[in-house]
Amino acid sequence: MAEVQIKNISKIYKGGSHAVKNISFTVKDKEFVVLVGPSGCGKSTTLRMIAGLEEITEGSLLIDDEVVNDLPSGERKLSMVFQNYALYPHMTAYENMAFGLKISKTPKAEIKERVNHAADILNIQDLLQKKPGNMSGGQRQRVAIGRAIVRRPKLFLFDEPLSNLDAELRTKMRIEIAKLHQTLAATIVYVTHDQIEAMTLGNRIVVMKDGQIMQIAAPMDLYLNPKNKFVAGFIGSPSMNFLSGIVLEKNGNLLFKQKSWEADLSPLNLQSLKKFIGKKVNLGIRAENIHPIEHQPQNAVPITVNISGIELLGSEKLVYANHQGNQLIAKFPATTTAVNYTKINFYLNLEKTFLFEAETGQRLF
Ligand code: ADP
């Protein structure tokens, strides 16, 4: 069992950089938790504090209910897999994987059994006698993961393990890491800047920005119920579209109003919005909830746009357009013909929109 509790942890580096600001979350036993966010948001610092590679400035770190702030890394019973593999170049894959066990004086027969077992899991039996210099990036990363597995830790930490691999290999390894989590039934904390990796791997995702946690939730929950504009824009590809405007009341109806376009929000029946009348807001809508005329849902709201580009993806097409200085991306079936014109109406499914306060980014509905 391995449960990790982060309690009000902060990190201030010697130079004064406030990398992590009072964050708290729990990684449950056997859970796969992904820390995701843009570069510099503090995710690696958080992982390195769990690993014991970085001192904790404030707060407590517990592994299985024991405070481990001052426990040396080597005694935390965890394994870390790094982005740059960190393999010994003069050793074969077998020797690299066996090295830690040899140091801890594990009997030779047991080392052999553990390395072979890990090699079976990772499908790298034929690499065992090769040195890292003669392997591809993906093969090296497998060996690095193998080296973590043989130690049989209760907790695995992954720091951007796939970001040095090409797109195709990244997808393949992603599937393997998900499988590995099931096979090993281990607790995993995984850091990435790639939201697709986070969405496909995590049981839960911790979204970070500027050293703070923006939201913690299961992948689809983040997608469907983002708490703020940052999470709404960060999770999902293409990113959520945002239109800037204000909330207005006209003849008793609440409107989202732009200079020469408005959407009547009254069908959504949101009394709570009344206190935001006159406030600047952003209306958010995902690409799949914008429709062409032939597929518009009931009560869709038309918006006139200028088309700036089209990307055909096979079964669907991404349509890039402008509306009063805001860019909109819609996802239409590939067969849609309306987009042969430069100026068309997009149809917004109002039921699937979000509204965020412009000043704070907080979600209003
Ligand atoms: P991420 O992994 O999300 O890209 P990091 O945790 O590496 O972010 O960094 C968070 C912040 O802390 C950044 O502003 C970074 O410049 C700073 N930082 C990271 N490592 C150090 C360090 N060793 N010394 C000083 N500042 C650091």
CSV table of C-alpha atoms and ligand atoms in Angstrom, one decimal:
chain,number,residue,atom,x,y,z
A,1,MET,CA,0.0,0.0,0.0
A,2,ALA,CA,1.1,3.6,-0.7
A,3,GLU,CA,-0.9,6.6,0.0
A,4,VAL,CA,0.6,10.0,-0.4
A,5,GLN,CA,-0.7,13.1,1.4
A,6,ILE,CA,0.4,16.6,0.5
A,7,LYS,CA,-0.6,18.9,3.3
A,8,ASN,CA,-0.3,22.7,2.8
A,9,ILE,CA,3.1,22.3,1.1
A,10,SER,CA,5.0,25.3,-0.2
A,11,LYS,CA,8.4,25.6,-1.9
A,12,ILE,CA,10.5,28.7,-2.0
A,13,TYR,CA,13.9,28.1,-3.8
A,14,LYS,CA,17.0,29.8,-2.4
A,15,GLY,CA,16.9,32.5,-5.1
A,16,GLY,CA,13.4,33.4,-3.8
A,17,SER,CA,11.4,31.7,-6.5
A,18,HIS,CA,8.0,30.7,-5.0
A,19,ALA,CA,7.5,27.5,-7.0
A,20,VAL,CA,4.7,25.9,-5.0
A,21,LYS,CA,2.2,27.8,-3.0
A,22,ASN,CA,0.3,26.0,-0.2
A,23,ILE,CA,-1.0,23.0,-2.1
A,24,SER,CA,-2.9,20.0,-0.6
A,25,PHE,CA,-4.1,16.8,-2.2
A,26,THR,CA,-4.1,13.0,-1.5
A,27,VAL,CA,-3.0,10.3,-3.8
A,28,LYS,CA,-4.9,7.2,-2.8
A,29,ASP,CA,-3.4,3.7,-2.7
A,30,LYS,CA,-3.1,2.3,-6.2
A,31,GLU,CA,-4.3,5.5,-7.8
A,32,PHE,CA,-2.8,7.0,-10.9
A,33,VAL,CA,-2.6,10.8,-10.4
A,34,VAL,CA,-1.3,13.1,-13.0
A,35,LEU,CA,0.1,16.6,-12.3
A,36,VAL,CA,-0.4,18.7,-15.4
A,37,GLY,CA,0.1,22.4,-16.2
A,38,PRO,CA,2.1,24.7,-18.4
A,39,SER,CA,5.9,24.9,-18.0
A,40,GLY,CA,7.0,26.5,-14.7
A,41,CYS,CA,3.7,25.8,-12.9
A,42,GLY,CA,5.5,23.8,-10.2
A,43,LYS,CA,4.6,20.3,-11.1
A,44,SER,CA,8.2,18.9,-11.2
A,45,THR,CA,9.1,20.7,-8.0
A,46,THR,CA,6.1,19.0,-6.3
A,47,LEU,CA,7.1,15.5,-7.7
A,48,ARG,CA,10.7,16.1,-6.6
A,49,MET,CA,9.5,17.0,-3.1
A,50,ILE,CA,7.6,13.7,-2.9
A,51,ALA,CA,10.7,11.9,-4.2
A,52,GLY,CA,12.9,13.5,-1.5
A,53,LEU,CA,15.1,15.3,-4.1
A,54,GLU,CA,14.0,18.7,-3.0
A,55,GLU,CA,13.5,20.1,0.5
A,56,ILE,CA,10.0,21.1,1.6
A,57,THR,CA,9.9,24.7,2.7
A,58,GLU,CA,6.5,24.5,4.5
A,59,GLY,CA,3.8,21.9,5.1
A,60,SER,CA,3.9,18.1,5.6
A,61,LEU,CA,4.4,15.2,3.2
A,62,LEU,CA,3.0,11.9,4.4
A,63,ILE,CA,3.5,8.4,2.9
A,64,ASP,CA,1.2,5.8,4.5
A,65,ASP,CA,0.4,8.2,7.3
A,66,GLU,CA,4.0,8.7,8.2
A,67,VAL,CA,5.5,12.2,7.9
A,68,VAL,CA,8.5,11.8,5.6
A,69,ASN,CA,9.6,15.5,5.2
A,70,ASP,CA,13.1,14.6,6.6
A,71,LEU,CA,13.3,11.0,5.4
A,72,PRO,CA,16.1,10.5,2.9
A,73,SER,CA,15.0,9.7,-0.7
A,74,GLY,CA,16.5,6.2,-0.6
A,75,GLU,CA,14.3,5.3,2.4
A,76,ARG,CA,11.0,6.3,0.9
A,77,LYS,CA,10.5,3.0,-0.9
A,78,LEU,CA,9.7,4.7,-4.2
A,79,SER,CA,11.1,4.6,-7.8
A,80,MET,CA,11.4,7.6,-10.1
A,81,VAL,CA,11.5,7.5,-13.9
A,82,PHE,CA,13.1,10.6,-15.5
A,83,GLN,CA,12.6,12.3,-18.9
A,84,ASN,CA,16.2,11.8,-19.8
A,85,TYR,CA,16.2,8.1,-18.9
A,86,ALA,CA,19.4,8.5,-16.7
A,87,LEU,CA,20.9,5.1,-17.7
A,88,TYR,CA,24.5,4.2,-17.3
A,89,PRO,CA,26.0,4.2,-20.9
A,90,HIS,CA,28.7,1.7,-20.2
A,91,MET,CA,26.2,-0.9,-18.8
A,92,THR,CA,23.9,-3.2,-20.7
A,93,ALA,CA,20.2,-3.0,-20.2
A,94,TYR,CA,20.4,-6.0,-17.9
A,95,GLU,CA,23.2,-4.4,-15.8
A,96,ASN,CA,21.3,-1.1,-15.7
A,97,MET,CA,18.2,-2.8,-14.4
A,98,ALA,CA,20.1,-5.0,-12.0
A,99,PHE,CA,22.4,-2.2,-10.6
A,100,GLY,CA,20.2,-1.0,-7.7
A,101,LEU,CA,19.5,-4.5,-6.6
A,102,LYS,CA,23.2,-5.4,-6.7
A,103,ILE,CA,24.0,-2.4,-4.5
A,104,SER,CA,21.4,-3.5,-2.0
A,105,LYS,CA,23.0,-7.0,-2.0
A,106,THR,CA,20.0,-8.8,-3.4
A,107,PRO,CA,20.9,-12.5,-4.2
A,108,LYS,CA,22.0,-13.0,-7.8
A,109,ALA,CA,19.2,-15.5,-8.6
A,110,GLU,CA,16.6,-13.1,-7.3
A,111,ILE,CA,18.1,-10.3,-9.4
A,112,LYS,CA,17.9,-12.5,-12.5
A,113,GLU,CA,14.3,-13.4,-11.7
A,114,ARG,CA,13.2,-9.8,-11.1
A,115,VAL,CA,15.0,-8.4,-14.2
A,116,ASN,CA,13.5,-11.1,-16.4
A,117,HIS,CA,10.1,-10.6,-15.0
A,118,ALA,CA,10.3,-6.8,-15.7
A,119,ALA,CA,11.7,-7.5,-19.2
A,120,ASP,CA,8.7,-9.7,-19.9
A,121,ILE,CA,6.2,-7.1,-18.7
A,122,LEU,CA,7.9,-4.5,-20.9
A,123,ASN,CA,8.6,-6.8,-23.8
A,124,ILE,CA,12.4,-6.0,-23.8
A,125,GLN,CA,13.9,-9.5,-23.5
A,126,ASP,CA,15.9,-9.0,-26.7
A,127,LEU,CA,17.4,-5.7,-25.5
A,128,LEU,CA,18.9,-7.1,-22.3
A,129,GLN,CA,22.4,-7.4,-23.6
A,130,LYS,CA,22.4,-4.1,-25.5
A,131,LYS,CA,23.9,-0.9,-24.2
A,132,PRO,CA,21.9,2.4,-24.2
A,133,GLY,CA,23.9,3.8,-27.1
A,134,ASN,CA,22.6,1.0,-29.4
A,135,MET,CA,18.9,1.6,-28.5
A,136,SER,CA,16.2,3.9,-29.7
A,137,GLY,CA,14.7,6.5,-27.4
A,138,GLY,CA,11.6,4.4,-26.8
A,139,GLN,CA,13.8,1.3,-25.9
A,140,ARG,CA,15.8,3.4,-23.5
A,141,GLN,CA,12.7,4.6,-21.8
A,142,ARG,CA,11.5,1.0,-21.4
A,143,VAL,CA,14.7,0.0,-19.8
A,144,ALA,CA,14.5,3.0,-17.4
A,145,ILE,CA,10.9,1.9,-16.5
A,146,GLY,CA,12.3,-1.6,-16.1
A,147,ARG,CA,14.9,-0.4,-13.7
A,148,ALA,CA,12.1,1.2,-11.6
A,149,ILE,CA,10.0,-2.0,-11.7
A,150,VAL,CA,12.6,-4.4,-10.5
A,151,ARG,CA,12.9,-2.5,-7.2
A,152,ARG,CA,9.3,-3.4,-6.5
A,153,PRO,CA,8.5,0.0,-5.0
A,154,LYS,CA,5.1,0.9,-3.5
A,155,LEU,CA,5.2,4.2,-5.3
A,156,PHE,CA,6.2,5.2,-8.8
A,157,LEU,CA,7.0,8.7,-9.7
A,158,PHE,CA,7.2,9.7,-13.4
A,159,ASP,CA,8.7,13.0,-14.5
A,160,GLU,CA,7.7,13.8,-18.2
A,161,PRO,CA,8.8,10.3,-19.2
A,162,LEU,CA,7.6,10.5,-22.8
A,163,SER,CA,8.5,14.0,-23.8
A,164,ASN,CA,11.7,13.0,-25.6
A,165,LEU,CA,9.9,10.5,-27.8
A,166,ASP,CA,8.3,11.2,-31.2
A,167,ALA,CA,4.5,11.5,-31.4
A,168,GLU,CA,3.8,7.9,-32.6
A,169,LEU,CA,6.0,6.3,-29.9
A,170,ARG,CA,4.5,8.6,-27.3
A,171,THR,CA,1.0,7.3,-28.1
A,172,LYS,CA,2.3,3.7,-27.9
A,173,MET,CA,4.1,4.1,-24.6
A,174,ARG,CA,1.1,5.9,-23.2
A,175,ILE,CA,-1.0,2.8,-23.7
A,176,GLU,CA,1.8,0.7,-22.2
A,177,ILE,CA,2.1,2.8,-19.1
A,178,ALA,CA,-1.7,2.6,-18.6
A,179,LYS,CA,-1.4,-1.2,-18.9
A,180,LEU,CA,1.6,-1.2,-16.5
A,181,HIS,CA,-0.4,0.6,-13.9
A,182,GLN,CA,-3.0,-2.2,-14.0
A,183,THR,CA,-0.4,-5.0,-14.0
A,184,LEU,CA,1.6,-3.6,-11.1
A,185,ALA,CA,-1.4,-2.3,-9.1
A,186,ALA,CA,0.9,0.4,-7.8
A,187,THR,CA,0.4,4.0,-6.8
A,188,ILE,CA,1.7,6.4,-9.5
A,189,VAL,CA,2.3,10.1,-9.5
A,190,TYR,CA,3.0,11.3,-13.1
A,191,VAL,CA,4.1,14.8,-14.3
A,192,THR,CA,3.4,16.0,-17.8
A,193,HIS,CA,2.7,19.3,-19.6
A,194,ASP,CA,0.6,17.4,-22.2
A,195,GLN,CA,-3.1,17.5,-21.4
A,196,ILE,CA,-3.8,14.5,-23.7
A,197,GLU,CA,-1.4,12.4,-21.8
A,198,ALA,CA,-3.0,13.5,-18.5
A,199,MET,CA,-6.5,12.8,-19.8
A,200,THR,CA,-5.7,9.3,-21.1
A,201,LEU,CA,-3.6,8.1,-18.1
A,202,GLY,CA,-4.9,9.6,-14.9
A,203,ASN,CA,-7.5,8.3,-12.6
A,204,ARG,CA,-7.5,11.8,-11.3
A,205,ILE,CA,-5.7,14.9,-12.6
A,206,VAL,CA,-4.3,17.8,-10.6
A,207,VAL,CA,-4.2,20.9,-12.8
A,208,MET,CA,-1.6,23.5,-11.7
A,209,LYS,CA,-0.8,27.1,-12.6
A,210,ASP,CA,1.7,29.5,-11.0
A,211,GLY,CA,2.4,27.1,-8.1
A,212,GLN,CA,-1.2,26.7,-7.2
A,213,ILE,CA,-3.9,24.0,-7.8
A,214,MET,CA,-6.6,25.1,-10.2
A,215,GLN,CA,-8.7,21.9,-9.9
A,216,ILE,CA,-8.5,18.2,-9.0
A,217,ALA,CA,-10.9,15.9,-10.7
A,218,ALA,CA,-11.3,12.8,-12.9
A,219,PRO,CA,-10.5,13.4,-16.6
A,220,MET,CA,-14.0,13.7,-17.9
A,221,ASP,CA,-15.1,15.7,-14.9
A,222,LEU,CA,-12.4,18.3,-15.7
A,223,TYR,CA,-13.6,18.3,-19.3
A,224,LEU,CA,-17.3,18.6,-18.5
A,225,ASN,CA,-17.2,20.6,-15.3
A,226,PRO,CA,-14.1,22.9,-15.3
A,227,LYS,CA,-14.1,25.2,-12.3
A,228,ASN,CA,-12.5,28.1,-14.0
A,229,LYS,CA,-11.5,29.5,-17.4
A,230,PHE,CA,-7.9,28.3,-17.0
A,231,VAL,CA,-8.9,24.6,-16.7
A,232,ALA,CA,-11.6,25.0,-19.4
A,233,GLY,CA,-9.0,26.3,-21.8
A,234,PHE,CA,-6.2,24.0,-20.8
A,235,ILE,CA,-8.1,20.7,-21.0
A,236,GLY,CA,-9.4,19.6,-24.4
A,237,SER,CA,-8.1,19.8,-27.9
A,238,PRO,CA,-8.8,22.0,-29.7
A,239,SER,CA,-9.0,24.4,-26.7
A,240,MET,CA,-12.4,25.8,-25.6
A,241,ASN,CA,-13.5,28.9,-27.6
A,242,PHE,CA,-14.1,32.0,-25.6
A,243,LEU,CA,-16.1,35.1,-26.6
A,244,SER,CA,-15.8,38.3,-24.6
A,245,GLY,CA,-18.8,40.3,-23.6
A,246,ILE,CA,-21.0,41.5,-20.7
A,247,VAL,CA,-24.1,40.3,-19.0
A,248,LEU,CA,-27.1,42.5,-19.6
A,249,GLU,CA,-30.8,42.5,-18.7
A,250,LYS,CA,-33.3,43.5,-21.5
A,251,ASN,CA,-37.0,43.3,-21.0
A,252,GLY,CA,-36.5,41.0,-18.0
A,253,ASN,CA,-34.3,38.6,-20.0
A,254,LEU,CA,-30.6,38.0,-19.3
A,255,LEU,CA,-28.3,38.4,-22.3
A,256,PHE,CA,-24.7,37.8,-23.1
A,257,LYS,CA,-23.9,40.9,-25.1
A,258,GLN,CA,-21.1,41.8,-27.5
A,259,LYS,CA,-20.9,44.9,-29.7
A,260,SER,CA,-23.1,43.7,-32.5
A,261,TRP,CA,-24.1,40.2,-31.3
A,262,GLU,CA,-26.0,38.9,-28.4
A,263,ALA,CA,-27.3,35.5,-27.0
A,264,ASP,CA,-30.4,35.3,-24.9
A,265,LEU,CA,-29.5,33.3,-21.8
A,266,SER,CA,-33.0,33.2,-20.4
A,267,PRO,CA,-33.7,29.6,-21.6
A,268,LEU,CA,-31.0,28.6,-19.2
A,269,ASN,CA,-33.0,30.0,-16.3
A,270,LEU,CA,-30.1,31.2,-14.2
A,271,GLN,CA,-31.3,33.6,-11.5
A,272,SER,CA,-27.9,33.5,-9.9
A,273,LEU,CA,-26.5,35.4,-12.9
A,274,LYS,CA,-28.5,38.5,-11.9
A,275,LYS,CA,-25.7,39.7,-9.6
A,276,PHE,CA,-23.3,39.7,-12.6
A,277,ILE,CA,-25.4,42.2,-14.7
A,278,GLY,CA,-23.0,44.8,-16.1
A,279,LYS,CA,-19.9,42.6,-15.5
A,280,LYS,CA,-17.4,41.5,-18.1
A,281,VAL,CA,-17.6,37.8,-18.8
A,282,ASN,CA,-16.4,35.2,-21.2
A,283,LEU,CA,-18.8,32.8,-22.9
A,284,GLY,CA,-17.0,29.4,-23.4
A,285,ILE,CA,-18.0,26.7,-25.9
A,286,ARG,CA,-16.2,23.7,-27.2
A,287,ALA,CA,-15.6,23.1,-30.9
A,288,GLU,CA,-18.0,20.1,-31.0
A,289,ASN,CA,-20.9,22.2,-29.6
A,290,ILE,CA,-20.8,24.6,-32.6
A,291,HIS,CA,-22.8,23.3,-35.5
A,292,PRO,CA,-23.3,24.0,-39.2
A,293,ILE,CA,-26.8,24.9,-40.3
A,294,GLU,CA,-27.7,21.4,-41.4
A,295,HIS,CA,-26.9,19.9,-38.0
A,296,GLN,CA,-28.1,22.7,-35.7
A,297,PRO,CA,-29.8,21.5,-32.5
A,298,GLN,CA,-33.1,23.0,-31.3
A,299,ASN,CA,-32.8,26.5,-29.9
A,300,ALA,CA,-29.2,26.9,-31.3
A,301,VAL,CA,-28.0,30.5,-31.4
A,302,PRO,CA,-26.6,31.7,-34.7
A,303,ILE,CA,-23.4,33.7,-34.9
A,304,THR,CA,-22.0,35.2,-38.1
A,305,VAL,CA,-18.3,34.4,-38.7
A,306,ASN,CA,-15.6,34.9,-41.3
A,307,ILE,CA,-13.9,31.6,-42.1
A,308,SER,CA,-10.1,31.8,-41.9
A,309,GLY,CA,-9.1,28.2,-42.5
A,310,ILE,CA,-10.2,24.6,-42.7
A,311,GLU,CA,-8.4,21.5,-41.6
A,312,LEU,CA,-9.7,18.2,-42.9
A,313,LEU,CA,-9.0,15.5,-40.4
A,314,GLY,CA,-10.8,12.5,-42.1
A,315,SER,CA,-14.2,12.0,-40.6
A,316,GLU,CA,-14.4,15.6,-39.5
A,317,LYS,CA,-13.1,19.0,-40.2
A,318,LEU,CA,-11.9,21.8,-38.0
A,319,VAL,CA,-13.2,25.2,-39.2
A,320,TYR,CA,-11.3,28.2,-38.0
A,321,ALA,CA,-13.3,31.5,-38.0
A,322,ASN,CA,-13.3,35.0,-36.6
A,323,HIS,CA,-16.0,36.9,-34.9
A,324,GLN,CA,-15.4,40.5,-33.8
A,325,GLY,CA,-11.8,39.8,-32.9
A,326,ASN,CA,-12.4,36.5,-31.2
A,327,GLN,CA,-11.2,33.3,-32.9
A,328,LEU,CA,-13.6,30.4,-33.0
A,329,ILE,CA,-12.9,26.8,-33.9
A,330,ALA,CA,-15.7,24.5,-34.8
A,331,LYS,CA,-15.6,20.7,-35.4
A,332,PHE,CA,-18.0,19.8,-38.2
A,333,PRO,CA,-18.6,16.4,-40.0
A,334,ALA,CA,-16.2,16.3,-43.0
A,335,THR,CA,-19.2,16.2,-45.4
A,336,THR,CA,-20.4,19.7,-44.3
A,337,THR,CA,-20.7,21.9,-47.3
A,338,ALA,CA,-21.8,25.2,-45.8
A,339,VAL,CA,-18.1,26.0,-45.1
A,340,ASN,CA,-17.5,26.6,-48.9
A,341,TYR,CA,-18.5,30.2,-48.2
A,342,THR,CA,-16.3,32.7,-46.5
A,343,LYS,CA,-19.0,34.2,-44.4
A,344,ILE,CA,-21.5,31.8,-42.7
A,345,ASN,CA,-23.5,31.3,-39.5
A,346,PHE,CA,-22.2,29.0,-36.8
A,347,TYR,CA,-24.9,27.6,-34.6
A,348,LEU,CA,-24.0,27.5,-30.8
A,349,ASN,CA,-25.6,24.9,-28.6
A,350,LEU,CA,-26.5,27.2,-25.7
A,351,GLU,CA,-27.1,24.3,-23.4
A,352,LYS,CA,-23.4,23.3,-23.7
A,353,THR,CA,-22.0,26.8,-23.1
A,354,PHE,CA,-20.1,28.0,-20.0
A,355,LEU,CA,-19.8,31.5,-18.6
A,356,PHE,CA,-16.7,32.8,-16.8
A,357,GLU,CA,-16.2,36.0,-14.9
A,358,ALA,CA,-13.6,37.9,-16.9
A,359,GLU,CA,-11.8,39.4,-13.9
A,360,THR,CA,-11.3,36.2,-11.8
A,361,GLY,CA,-11.9,33.4,-14.4
A,362,GLN,CA,-14.3,31.8,-12.0
A,363,ARG,CA,-17.1,29.8,-13.7
A,364,LEU,CA,-20.6,31.4,-13.3
A,365,PHE,CA,-22.4,28.5,-15.0
B,1,ADP,P1,7.3,22.7,-14.1
B,1,ADP,O1,7.8,21.3,-13.8
B,1,ADP,O2,5.8,22.9,-13.9
B,1,ADP,O3,7.8,23.2,-15.5
B,1,ADP,P2,9.1,23.5,-12.0
B,1,ADP,O4,8.6,22.9,-10.8
B,1,ADP,O5,10.3,23.0,-12.6
B,1,ADP,O6,7.9,23.7,-13.1
B,1,ADP,O7,9.4,25.1,-11.6
B,1,ADP,C1,8.5,25.9,-10.9
B,1,ADP,C2,9.2,27.3,-10.7
B,1,ADP,O8,10.3,27.1,-9.9
B,1,ADP,C3,9.7,27.9,-12.0
B,1,ADP,O9,9.5,29.3,-11.9
B,1,ADP,C4,11.2,27.6,-12.0
B,1,ADP,O10,11.9,28.6,-12.7
B,1,ADP,C5,11.5,27.6,-10.5
B,1,ADP,N1,12.6,26.6,-10.2
B,1,ADP,C6,12.6,25.3,-10.5
B,1,ADP,N2,13.8,24.7,-10.1
B,1,ADP,C7,14.5,25.7,-9.5
B,1,ADP,C8,15.7,25.7,-8.8
B,1,ADP,N3,16.5,24.6,-8.7
B,1,ADP,N4,16.1,26.9,-8.3
B,1,ADP,C9,15.4,28.0,-8.4
B,1,ADP,N5,14.2,28.1,-9.0
B,1,ADP,C10,13.7,26.9,-9.6
